[in-house]
mmCIF file of C-alpha atoms and ligand atoms in Angstrom:
data_model
loop_
_atom_site.group_PDB
_atom_site.id
_atom_site.type_symbol
_atom_site.label_atom_id
_atom_site.label_comp_id
_atom_site.label_asym_id
_atom_site.label_seq_id
_atom_site.Cartn_x
_atom_site.Cartn_y
_atom_site.Cartn_z
ATOM 1 C CA MET A 285 120.956 112.141 112.072
ATOM 2 C CA ALA A 286 123.250 114.577 113.874
ATOM 3 C CA PRO A 287 125.611 116.469 111.542
ATOM 4 C CA PRO A 288 129.362 115.743 111.869
ATOM 5 C CA ILE A 289 131.353 118.017 114.193
ATOM 6 C CA VAL A 290 134.909 118.535 112.949
ATOM 7 C CA PRO A 291 137.816 120.589 114.332
ATOM 8 C CA ALA A 292 138.102 124.106 112.877
ATOM 9 C CA ASP A 293 141.559 123.392 111.411
ATOM 10 C CA ALA A 294 142.779 124.041 107.855
ATOM 11 C CA ALA A 295 141.142 120.857 106.531
ATOM 12 C CA GLY A 296 137.831 121.609 108.258
ATOM 13 C CA ILE A 297 137.823 125.185 106.971
ATOM 14 C CA ALA A 298 138.541 124.023 103.395
ATOM 15 C CA ARG A 299 135.754 121.440 103.599
ATOM 16 C CA ALA A 300 133.330 124.069 104.952
ATOM 17 C CA GLY A 301 134.262 126.446 102.116
ATOM 18 C CA ALA A 302 133.608 123.764 99.501
ATOM 19 C CA LEU A 303 130.240 122.832 101.019
ATOM 20 C CA LEU A 304 129.179 126.494 101.152
ATOM 21 C CA ARG A 305 130.081 126.968 97.475
ATOM 22 C CA GLU A 306 127.759 124.030 96.738
ATOM 23 C CA GLY A 307 124.931 125.828 98.535
ATOM 24 C CA ARG A 308 125.069 123.656 101.676
ATOM 25 C CA LEU A 309 124.792 124.959 105.267
ATOM 26 C CA VAL A 310 127.599 124.927 107.843
ATOM 27 C CA GLY A 311 127.618 125.484 111.623
ATOM 28 C CA LEU A 312 130.174 128.238 112.127
ATOM 29 C CA PRO A 313 131.892 129.616 115.256
ATOM 30 C CA THR A 314 131.970 133.391 115.780
ATOM 31 C CA GLU A 315 133.061 135.443 118.792
ATOM 32 C CA THR A 316 129.395 135.950 119.786
ATOM 33 C CA VAL A 317 127.473 132.707 119.165
ATOM 34 C CA TYR A 318 127.615 129.881 116.617
ATOM 35 C CA GLY A 319 125.943 130.744 113.310
ATOM 36 C CA LEU A 320 124.119 128.649 110.725
ATOM 37 C CA ALA A 321 125.966 129.837 107.634
ATOM 38 C CA GLY A 322 124.972 129.717 103.986
ATOM 39 C CA ASP A 323 125.872 131.528 100.749
ATOM 40 C CA ALA A 324 124.256 134.972 101.160
ATOM 41 C CA THR A 325 124.122 135.435 97.381
ATOM 42 C CA SER A 326 122.132 132.241 96.773
ATOM 43 C CA ASP A 327 118.334 132.296 97.116
ATOM 44 C CA THR A 328 118.220 128.536 97.617
ATOM 45 C CA ALA A 329 120.916 128.527 100.321
ATOM 46 C CA VAL A 330 119.206 131.390 102.168
ATOM 47 C CA ALA A 331 115.822 129.681 101.861
ATOM 48 C CA ALA A 332 117.413 126.533 103.334
ATOM 49 C CA ILE A 333 118.576 128.553 106.370
ATOM 50 C CA PHE A 334 115.034 129.777 107.040
ATOM 51 C CA ALA A 335 113.703 126.225 106.658
ATOM 52 C CA ALA A 336 116.366 124.631 108.918
ATOM 53 C CA LYS A 337 115.622 127.095 111.727
ATOM 54 C CA ASP A 338 111.861 127.159 111.136
ATOM 55 C CA ARG A 339 112.368 130.921 111.069
ATOM 56 C CA PRO A 340 109.588 133.277 109.958
ATOM 57 C CA ARG A 341 110.389 134.704 106.516
ATOM 58 C CA PHE A 342 109.795 138.283 107.719
ATOM 59 C CA ASN A 343 112.795 138.135 110.071
ATOM 60 C CA PRO A 344 115.868 139.303 108.094
ATOM 61 C CA LEU A 345 119.355 137.732 108.352
ATOM 62 C CA ILE A 346 122.804 139.185 109.085
ATOM 63 C CA VAL A 347 125.376 138.923 106.277
ATOM 64 C CA HIS A 348 128.991 138.272 107.303
ATOM 65 C CA TYR A 349 132.123 139.554 105.507
ATOM 66 C CA ASP A 350 135.819 138.856 106.030
ATOM 67 C CA GLU A 351 136.721 142.564 105.859
ATOM 68 C CA ALA A 352 135.036 145.955 105.878
ATOM 69 C CA ALA A 353 136.165 146.738 102.309
ATOM 70 C CA ALA A 354 134.103 143.800 100.996
ATOM 71 C CA VAL A 355 130.897 145.311 102.398
ATOM 72 C CA GLU A 356 131.026 148.337 100.058
ATOM 73 C CA ALA A 357 129.740 146.464 97.009
ATOM 74 C CA HIS A 358 126.530 145.450 98.776
ATOM 75 C CA ALA A 359 125.634 148.164 101.278
ATOM 76 C CA SER A 360 125.710 151.975 101.344
ATOM 77 C CA LEU A 361 128.135 152.934 104.080
ATOM 78 C CA THR A 362 127.029 156.257 105.543
ATOM 79 C CA PRO A 363 129.683 158.450 107.202
ATOM 80 C CA LEU A 364 128.310 157.206 110.533
ATOM 81 C CA ALA A 365 128.666 153.576 109.409
ATOM 82 C CA ARG A 366 132.252 154.178 108.309
ATOM 83 C CA ARG A 367 133.168 155.580 111.713
ATOM 84 C CA LEU A 368 131.550 152.665 113.511
ATOM 85 C CA ALA A 369 133.121 150.094 111.183
ATOM 86 C CA GLU A 370 136.569 151.607 111.580
ATOM 87 C CA ALA A 371 136.303 151.581 115.361
ATOM 88 C CA PHE A 372 134.542 148.261 115.956
ATOM 89 C CA TRP A 373 135.145 145.857 113.038
ATOM 90 C CA PRO A 374 136.045 143.105 113.240
ATOM 91 C CA GLY A 375 133.745 142.756 116.237
ATOM 92 C CA PRO A 376 130.294 142.117 117.705
ATOM 93 C CA LEU A 377 128.550 144.993 115.905
ATOM 94 C CA THR A 378 125.982 144.587 113.123
ATOM 95 C CA LEU A 379 125.097 147.618 110.999
ATOM 96 C CA VAL A 380 121.761 147.906 109.209
ATOM 97 C CA LEU A 381 122.388 149.842 105.978
ATOM 98 C CA ALA A 382 120.603 150.598 102.722
ATOM 99 C CA ARG A 383 121.159 147.937 100.070
ATOM 100 C CA ALA A 384 123.566 149.226 97.406
ATOM 101 C CA ALA A 385 122.355 149.352 93.799
ATOM 102 C CA ALA A 386 124.689 146.482 92.828
ATOM 103 C CA CYS A 387 123.935 144.426 95.954
ATOM 104 C CA ARG A 388 124.164 140.705 95.175
ATOM 105 C CA VAL A 389 122.903 139.569 98.576
ATOM 106 C CA SER A 390 119.720 137.508 98.171
ATOM 107 C CA LEU A 391 116.598 139.594 98.738
ATOM 108 C CA LEU A 392 115.476 136.867 101.145
ATOM 109 C CA CYS A 393 118.191 138.043 103.594
ATOM 110 C CA SER A 394 116.485 141.453 103.699
ATOM 111 C CA ALA A 395 113.031 139.921 104.228
ATOM 112 C CA GLY A 396 111.317 142.527 102.100
ATOM 113 C CA LEU A 397 113.145 145.533 103.601
ATOM 114 C CA ASP A 398 115.340 147.851 101.500
ATOM 115 C CA THR A 399 118.165 147.391 104.013
ATOM 116 C CA VAL A 400 120.768 144.722 104.691
ATOM 117 C CA ALA A 401 122.411 143.908 108.042
ATOM 118 C CA VAL A 402 126.188 143.402 107.807
ATOM 119 C CA ARG A 403 129.048 142.558 110.122
ATOM 120 C CA VAL A 404 132.713 141.463 110.139
ATOM 121 C CA PRO A 405 133.124 138.877 112.909
ATOM 122 C CA ASP A 406 136.137 138.962 115.237
ATOM 123 C CA HIS A 407 136.858 135.264 114.864
ATOM 124 C CA ALA A 408 139.717 133.997 112.694
ATOM 125 C CA VAL A 409 137.824 130.798 111.804
ATOM 126 C CA ALA A 410 134.701 132.667 110.711
ATOM 127 C CA ARG A 411 136.712 134.983 108.469
ATOM 128 C CA ALA A 412 138.772 132.090 107.057
ATOM 129 C CA VAL A 413 135.574 130.232 106.137
ATOM 130 C CA ILE A 414 134.154 133.350 104.422
ATOM 131 C CA ARG A 415 137.374 133.596 102.392
ATOM 132 C CA ALA A 416 137.312 129.856 101.594
ATOM 133 C CA ALA A 417 133.697 130.171 100.427
ATOM 134 C CA GLY A 418 134.617 133.214 98.348
ATOM 135 C CA ARG A 419 131.359 135.002 99.113
ATOM 136 C CA PRO A 420 129.558 136.695 102.017
ATOM 137 C CA LEU A 421 127.732 134.338 104.345
ATOM 138 C CA ALA A 422 124.271 134.784 105.781
ATOM 139 C CA ALA A 423 124.331 133.437 109.330
ATOM 140 C CA PRO A 424 121.634 133.656 111.967
ATOM 141 C CA SER A 425 122.337 132.065 115.337
ATOM 142 C CA ALA A 426 122.369 128.275 114.841
ATOM 143 C CA ASN A 427 119.334 127.457 116.982
ATOM 144 C CA ARG A 428 115.745 126.665 116.086
ATOM 145 C CA ALA A 429 113.609 129.827 116.053
ATOM 146 C CA GLU A 430 112.737 131.161 119.527
ATOM 147 C CA ARG A 431 115.202 128.863 121.329
ATOM 148 C CA VAL A 432 118.435 129.495 123.252
ATOM 149 C CA SER A 433 121.380 130.479 121.012
ATOM 150 C CA PRO A 434 124.325 128.047 120.771
ATOM 151 C CA THR A 435 127.735 128.935 122.220
ATOM 152 C CA ARG A 436 129.328 125.516 121.631
ATOM 153 C CA ALA A 437 129.465 123.148 118.657
ATOM 154 C CA GLU A 438 127.503 120.490 120.612
ATOM 155 C CA HIS A 439 124.628 122.967 121.070
ATOM 156 C CA VAL A 440 124.379 123.336 117.290
ATOM 157 C CA ALA A 441 124.248 119.557 116.840
ATOM 158 C CA ALA A 442 121.500 119.344 119.475
ATOM 159 C CA GLU A 443 119.408 122.092 117.804
ATOM 160 C CA LEU A 444 119.677 121.399 114.093
ATOM 161 C CA ASP A 445 120.070 118.077 112.358
ATOM 162 C CA ALA A 446 120.317 116.867 108.812
ATOM 163 C CA ALA A 447 119.925 120.341 107.288
ATOM 164 C CA VAL A 448 123.479 121.163 108.428
ATOM 165 C CA ALA A 449 126.233 119.511 106.378
ATOM 166 C CA LEU A 450 129.051 120.166 108.854
ATOM 167 C CA ILE A 451 129.715 121.885 112.181
ATOM 168 C CA LEU A 452 133.134 123.455 112.763
ATOM 169 C CA ASP A 453 134.206 123.198 116.392
ATOM 170 C CA ALA A 454 136.358 126.047 117.708
ATOM 171 C CA GLY A 455 135.369 125.661 121.360
ATOM 172 C CA PRO A 456 133.114 127.982 123.380
ATOM 173 C CA CYS A 457 132.342 131.478 122.051
ATOM 174 C CA ALA A 458 134.281 134.207 123.868
ATOM 175 C CA ILE A 459 131.461 136.762 124.116
ATOM 176 C CA GLY A 460 128.424 134.504 124.419
ATOM 177 C CA VAL A 461 125.616 136.896 123.405
ATOM 178 C CA GLU A 462 124.751 137.971 119.852
ATOM 179 C CA SER A 463 126.090 141.105 118.185
ATOM 180 C CA THR A 464 124.700 144.559 118.921
ATOM 181 C CA VAL A 465 122.448 145.601 116.000
ATOM 182 C CA LEU A 466 122.484 149.312 115.070
ATOM 183 C CA ASP A 467 120.530 151.074 112.354
ATOM 184 C CA ALA A 468 123.192 153.274 110.694
ATOM 185 C CA THR A 469 121.218 154.302 107.605
ATOM 186 C CA GLY A 470 120.990 157.932 108.763
ATOM 187 C CA SER A 471 123.288 160.416 110.472
ATOM 188 C CA ARG A 472 122.331 159.231 113.973
ATOM 189 C CA PRO A 473 122.387 155.581 115.114
ATOM 190 C CA THR A 474 119.447 153.672 116.557
ATOM 191 C CA LEU A 475 119.923 150.585 118.711
ATOM 192 C CA LEU A 476 117.786 147.724 117.372
ATOM 193 C CA ARG A 477 119.195 144.943 119.588
ATOM 194 C CA PRO A 478 121.564 145.247 122.574
ATOM 195 C CA GLY A 479 124.412 142.739 122.256
ATOM 196 C CA GLY A 480 128.092 141.937 122.612
ATOM 197 C CA LEU A 481 129.309 145.506 122.061
ATOM 198 C CA ALA A 482 128.226 147.618 125.047
ATOM 199 C CA LEU A 483 126.061 150.678 124.386
ATOM 200 C CA GLU A 484 128.416 152.747 126.569
ATOM 201 C CA THR A 485 131.322 151.862 124.257
ATOM 202 C CA ILE A 486 129.367 152.959 121.166
ATOM 203 C CA GLU A 487 128.178 156.174 122.838
ATOM 204 C CA ALA A 488 131.766 157.036 123.807
ATOM 205 C CA LEU A 489 132.487 157.232 120.059
ATOM 206 C CA VAL A 490 129.324 158.687 118.508
ATOM 207 C CA GLY A 491 127.366 160.223 121.389
ATOM 208 C CA HIS A 492 123.771 159.457 122.277
ATOM 209 C CA VAL A 493 122.242 156.372 120.673
ATOM 210 C CA ALA A 494 118.453 156.255 120.353
ATOM 211 C CA ILE A 495 116.810 153.018 121.429
ATOM 212 C CA ASP A 496 114.148 151.480 119.214
ATOM 213 C CA THR A 497 111.636 149.969 121.585
ATOM 214 C CA ASP A 498 109.510 148.648 118.705
ATOM 215 C CA HIS A 499 112.195 146.366 117.331
ATOM 216 C CA ARG A 500 111.576 143.001 118.905
ATOM 217 C CA ASP A 501 114.616 141.097 117.676
ATOM 218 C CA GLY A 502 113.005 139.400 114.777
ATOM 219 C CA ALA A 503 109.436 140.555 115.164
ATOM 220 C CA GLN A 504 109.465 144.113 113.878
ATOM 221 C CA ARG A 505 107.080 143.099 111.121
ATOM 222 C CA ALA A 506 104.663 141.348 113.447
ATOM 223 C CA PRO A 507 104.541 143.036 116.839
ATOM 224 C CA GLY A 508 103.839 140.659 119.685
ATOM 225 C CA ARG A 509 104.189 137.524 117.628
ATOM 226 C CA LEU A 510 107.774 136.744 118.570
ATOM 227 C CA GLY A 511 108.202 138.517 121.877
ATOM 228 C CA ARG A 512 109.203 135.129 123.244
ATOM 229 C CA HIS A 513 112.738 134.230 122.223
ATOM 230 C CA TYR A 514 115.950 132.669 123.615
ATOM 231 C CA ALA A 515 113.645 130.431 125.605
ATOM 232 C CA PRO A 516 114.447 127.288 127.591
ATOM 233 C CA SER A 517 111.530 124.863 128.091
ATOM 234 C CA ARG A 518 111.394 125.523 131.865
ATOM 235 C CA PRO A 519 109.732 128.736 133.097
ATOM 236 C CA LEU A 520 112.115 131.508 134.181
ATOM 237 C CA ARG A 521 111.542 133.532 137.347
ATOM 238 C CA LEU A 522 113.509 136.781 137.120
ATOM 239 C CA ASP A 523 114.972 139.048 139.814
ATOM 240 C CA ALA A 524 114.981 136.176 142.325
ATOM 241 C CA THR A 525 116.336 137.036 145.773
ATOM 242 C CA GLU A 526 115.572 133.611 147.276
ATOM 243 C CA VAL A 527 115.072 130.203 145.747
ATOM 244 C CA ARG A 528 112.434 127.496 146.245
ATOM 245 C CA ALA A 529 113.373 123.884 146.902
ATOM 246 C CA ASP A 530 112.018 122.667 143.541
ATOM 247 C CA GLU A 531 113.771 125.374 141.494
ATOM 248 C CA ALA A 532 117.170 125.560 139.822
ATOM 249 C CA LEU A 533 119.124 128.766 140.493
ATOM 250 C CA LEU A 534 120.997 130.865 137.968
ATOM 251 C CA ALA A 535 123.004 133.059 140.315
ATOM 252 C CA PHE A 536 125.042 136.223 139.771
ATOM 253 C CA GLY A 537 127.625 137.653 142.145
ATOM 254 C CA PRO A 538 128.928 136.621 145.549
ATOM 255 C CA GLN A 539 125.598 136.780 147.463
ATOM 256 C CA ALA A 540 123.778 133.777 145.967
ATOM 257 C CA PRO A 541 120.905 132.431 148.096
ATOM 258 C CA SER A 542 121.226 128.809 149.219
ATOM 259 C CA GLY A 543 118.616 126.049 149.082
ATOM 260 C CA ALA A 544 118.341 125.417 145.329
ATOM 261 C CA ARG A 545 118.376 121.762 144.240
ATOM 262 C CA THR A 546 120.969 122.798 141.682
ATOM 263 C CA ALA A 547 122.743 126.116 141.123
ATOM 264 C CA LEU A 548 125.125 127.676 138.625
ATOM 265 C CA ASN A 549 126.718 131.117 138.969
ATOM 266 C CA LEU A 550 127.045 133.347 135.881
ATOM 267 C CA SER A 551 129.877 135.230 137.568
ATOM 268 C CA PRO A 552 130.730 134.721 141.244
ATOM 269 C CA THR A 553 132.623 138.046 141.208
ATOM 270 C CA GLY A 554 129.683 139.927 139.640
ATOM 271 C CA ASP A 555 131.314 140.634 136.257
ATOM 272 C CA VAL A 556 128.690 141.169 133.514
ATOM 273 C CA THR A 557 131.128 140.336 130.688
ATOM 274 C CA GLU A 558 131.916 136.961 132.259
ATOM 275 C CA ALA A 559 128.189 136.441 132.858
ATOM 276 C CA ALA A 560 127.406 137.005 129.152
ATOM 277 C CA ALA A 561 129.932 134.331 128.161
ATOM 278 C CA HIS A 562 128.187 131.783 130.424
ATOM 279 C CA LEU A 563 124.547 132.801 129.930
ATOM 280 C CA PHE A 564 123.306 130.496 127.164
ATOM 281 C CA ALA A 565 125.313 127.397 128.183
ATOM 282 C CA MET A 566 124.086 127.703 131.787
ATOM 283 C CA LEU A 567 120.467 128.229 130.713
ATOM 284 C CA ARG A 568 120.764 125.022 128.670
ATOM 285 C CA ALA A 569 122.379 123.127 131.553
ATOM 286 C CA LEU A 570 119.583 124.134 133.969
ATOM 287 C CA ASP A 571 116.795 123.436 131.457
ATOM 288 C CA ASP A 572 115.856 120.091 133.014
ATOM 289 C CA PRO A 573 112.239 118.891 133.404
ATOM 290 C CA ARG A 574 113.012 117.912 137.012
ATOM 291 C CA HIS A 575 113.052 121.620 137.929
ATOM 292 C CA ALA A 576 109.749 123.462 138.380
ATOM 293 C CA ALA A 577 111.431 126.666 137.196
ATOM 294 C CA ILE A 578 114.770 128.418 136.817
ATOM 295 C CA ALA A 579 115.139 131.300 139.287
ATOM 296 C CA VAL A 580 117.478 133.994 137.961
ATOM 297 C CA MET A 581 119.059 136.677 140.123
ATOM 298 C CA ALA A 582 119.020 140.330 138.980
ATOM 299 C CA ILE A 583 121.819 141.416 136.631
ATOM 300 C CA PRO A 584 122.910 145.090 136.521
ATOM 301 C CA GLU A 585 121.779 146.991 133.413
ATOM 302 C CA THR A 586 125.316 148.131 132.510
ATOM 303 C CA GLY A 587 127.802 146.950 129.848
ATOM 304 C CA LEU A 588 126.813 143.526 128.533
ATOM 305 C CA GLY A 589 124.232 143.349 131.336
ATOM 306 C CA ARG A 590 121.870 145.174 128.970
ATOM 307 C CA ALA A 591 122.095 142.339 126.412
ATOM 308 C CA ILE A 592 121.776 139.688 129.145
ATOM 309 C CA ASN A 593 118.625 141.318 130.561
ATOM 310 C CA ASP A 594 117.134 141.696 127.078
ATOM 311 C CA ARG A 595 117.592 137.932 126.467
ATOM 312 C CA LEU A 596 116.308 136.978 129.933
ATOM 313 C CA ARG A 597 113.172 139.126 129.619
ATOM 314 C CA ARG A 598 112.317 137.559 126.259
ATOM 315 C CA ALA A 599 113.090 134.063 127.530
ATOM 316 C CA ALA A 600 110.762 134.636 130.500
ATOM 317 C CA ARG A 601 107.738 135.476 128.307
ATOM 318 C CA ARG A 602 105.194 132.661 128.142
HETATM 319 O O1 LIG B 1646 126.109 137.681 116.811
HETATM 320 C C1 LIG B 1646 125.281 137.583 115.908
HETATM 321 O O2 LIG B 1646 124.726 138.579 115.413
HETATM 322 C C2 LIG B 1646 124.955 136.173 115.397
HETATM 323 C C3 LIG B 1646 126.223 135.598 114.767
HETATM 324 C C4 LIG B 1646 126.009 134.254 114.140
HETATM 325 O O3 LIG B 1646 126.738 136.525 113.831
HETATM 326 N N1 LIG B 1646 123.859 136.207 114.485
HETATM 327 C C5 LIG B 1646 122.592 136.481 114.897
HETATM 328 O O4 LIG B 1646 121.645 136.431 113.884
HETATM 329 O O5 LIG B 1646 122.295 136.735 116.037
HETATM 330 P P1 LIG B 1646 120.083 136.356 114.165
HETATM 331 O O6 LIG B 1646 119.479 136.058 112.847
HETATM 332 O O7 LIG B 1646 119.820 135.384 115.249
HETATM 333 O O8 LIG B 1646 119.682 137.816 114.569
HETATM 334 C C6 LIG B 1646 119.665 138.833 113.578
HETATM 335 C C7 LIG B 1646 119.058 140.092 114.128
HETATM 336 C C8 LIG B 1646 117.556 139.963 114.290
HETATM 337 O O9 LIG B 1646 117.169 140.734 115.415
HETATM 338 C C9 LIG B 1646 117.046 140.591 112.998
HETATM 339 O O10 LIG B 1646 115.724 141.035 113.114
HETATM 340 C C10 LIG B 1646 118.044 141.728 112.822
HETATM 341 O O11 LIG B 1646 119.282 141.164 113.204
HETATM 342 N N2 LIG B 1646 118.148 142.169 111.422
HETATM 343 C C11 LIG B 1646 118.720 141.529 110.389
HETATM 344 N N3 LIG B 1646 118.596 142.232 109.261
HETATM 345 C C12 LIG B 1646 117.934 143.364 109.567
HETATM 346 C C13 LIG B 1646 117.487 144.493 108.817
HETATM 347 N N4 LIG B 1646 117.709 144.584 107.514
HETATM 348 N N5 LIG B 1646 116.817 145.453 109.481
HETATM 349 C C14 LIG B 1646 116.585 145.354 110.809
HETATM 350 N N6 LIG B 1646 116.996 144.313 111.573
HETATM 351 C C15 LIG B 1646 117.646 143.324 110.971
HETATM 352 MG MG1 LIG B 1647 118.991 134.398 116.895
#
């Protein structure tokens, strides 16, 4: 049975908070994508998140806080982390930090690592729910493992059923791709996953950011196993410059080729930020068995284009 979708008003937020205190799971809007939230301090709630998503236990979860000050009790904020948090929280940046000695976050969230990934989302509803729950919330994207992330409440309902007690609907997510994940355990940052905060913006603050090419967004413990991710059921054909008659087209910019049986444009003006906001919803809309494949035009590797290309390359793996 599909879980109930309710408006993210005061009553909905209070109900979500009560359910989370009982150890239940809630579909939660953030500025990036919808999350599948549970009490990060409860082993049973965190285990239920892994089960609902069919997520491998070696893939750690992000823990969400309503303010930066609340992170201190659970994670060791390095001077680098403090600078990043001050500049970019609340916002689409996740910091991987050493677990603090008194950390109460379930060890399951860390998946056997001695680190914990933390962020403060830039979404009033997400922060209000964290406050109503009275504890940090573990929240991976609210899709089944390896599938396209949800950017609308209806996507969550389509992906996950009875395991979710409630889905709060706050409309489409403004950013549309997941947070940027940075390792900030040392004095220099390493990019683990490109995302909703552009690398250029981070580098303007802290200088060069190293890029970890081994981190495979959820597969760092099992190289190769989960290269495929964010995947629609139709094959993707990347860097398309023309389109075949039996394909759907995911276009970008003003020069879209004609001839597709159906076409959507990520951004007719060629704006990568707008394209990120549309990416997952358009991939879902074009994921129809009537199409032999989805042809996707090239996206520039700048700003949020880096996160878009990362998702498209993983989605294209077979
Ligand atoms: O925007 C987002 O980040 C969304 C919203 C709901 O906040 N959440 C999200 O979670 O994308 P998820 O579980 O789909 O992706 C979490 C990413 C994975 O690449 C995971 O491997 C990485 O963060 N991660 C989590 N904890 C980590 C840790 N301790 N060390 C290294 N990577 C970690
Ligand atoms: Mg995910």
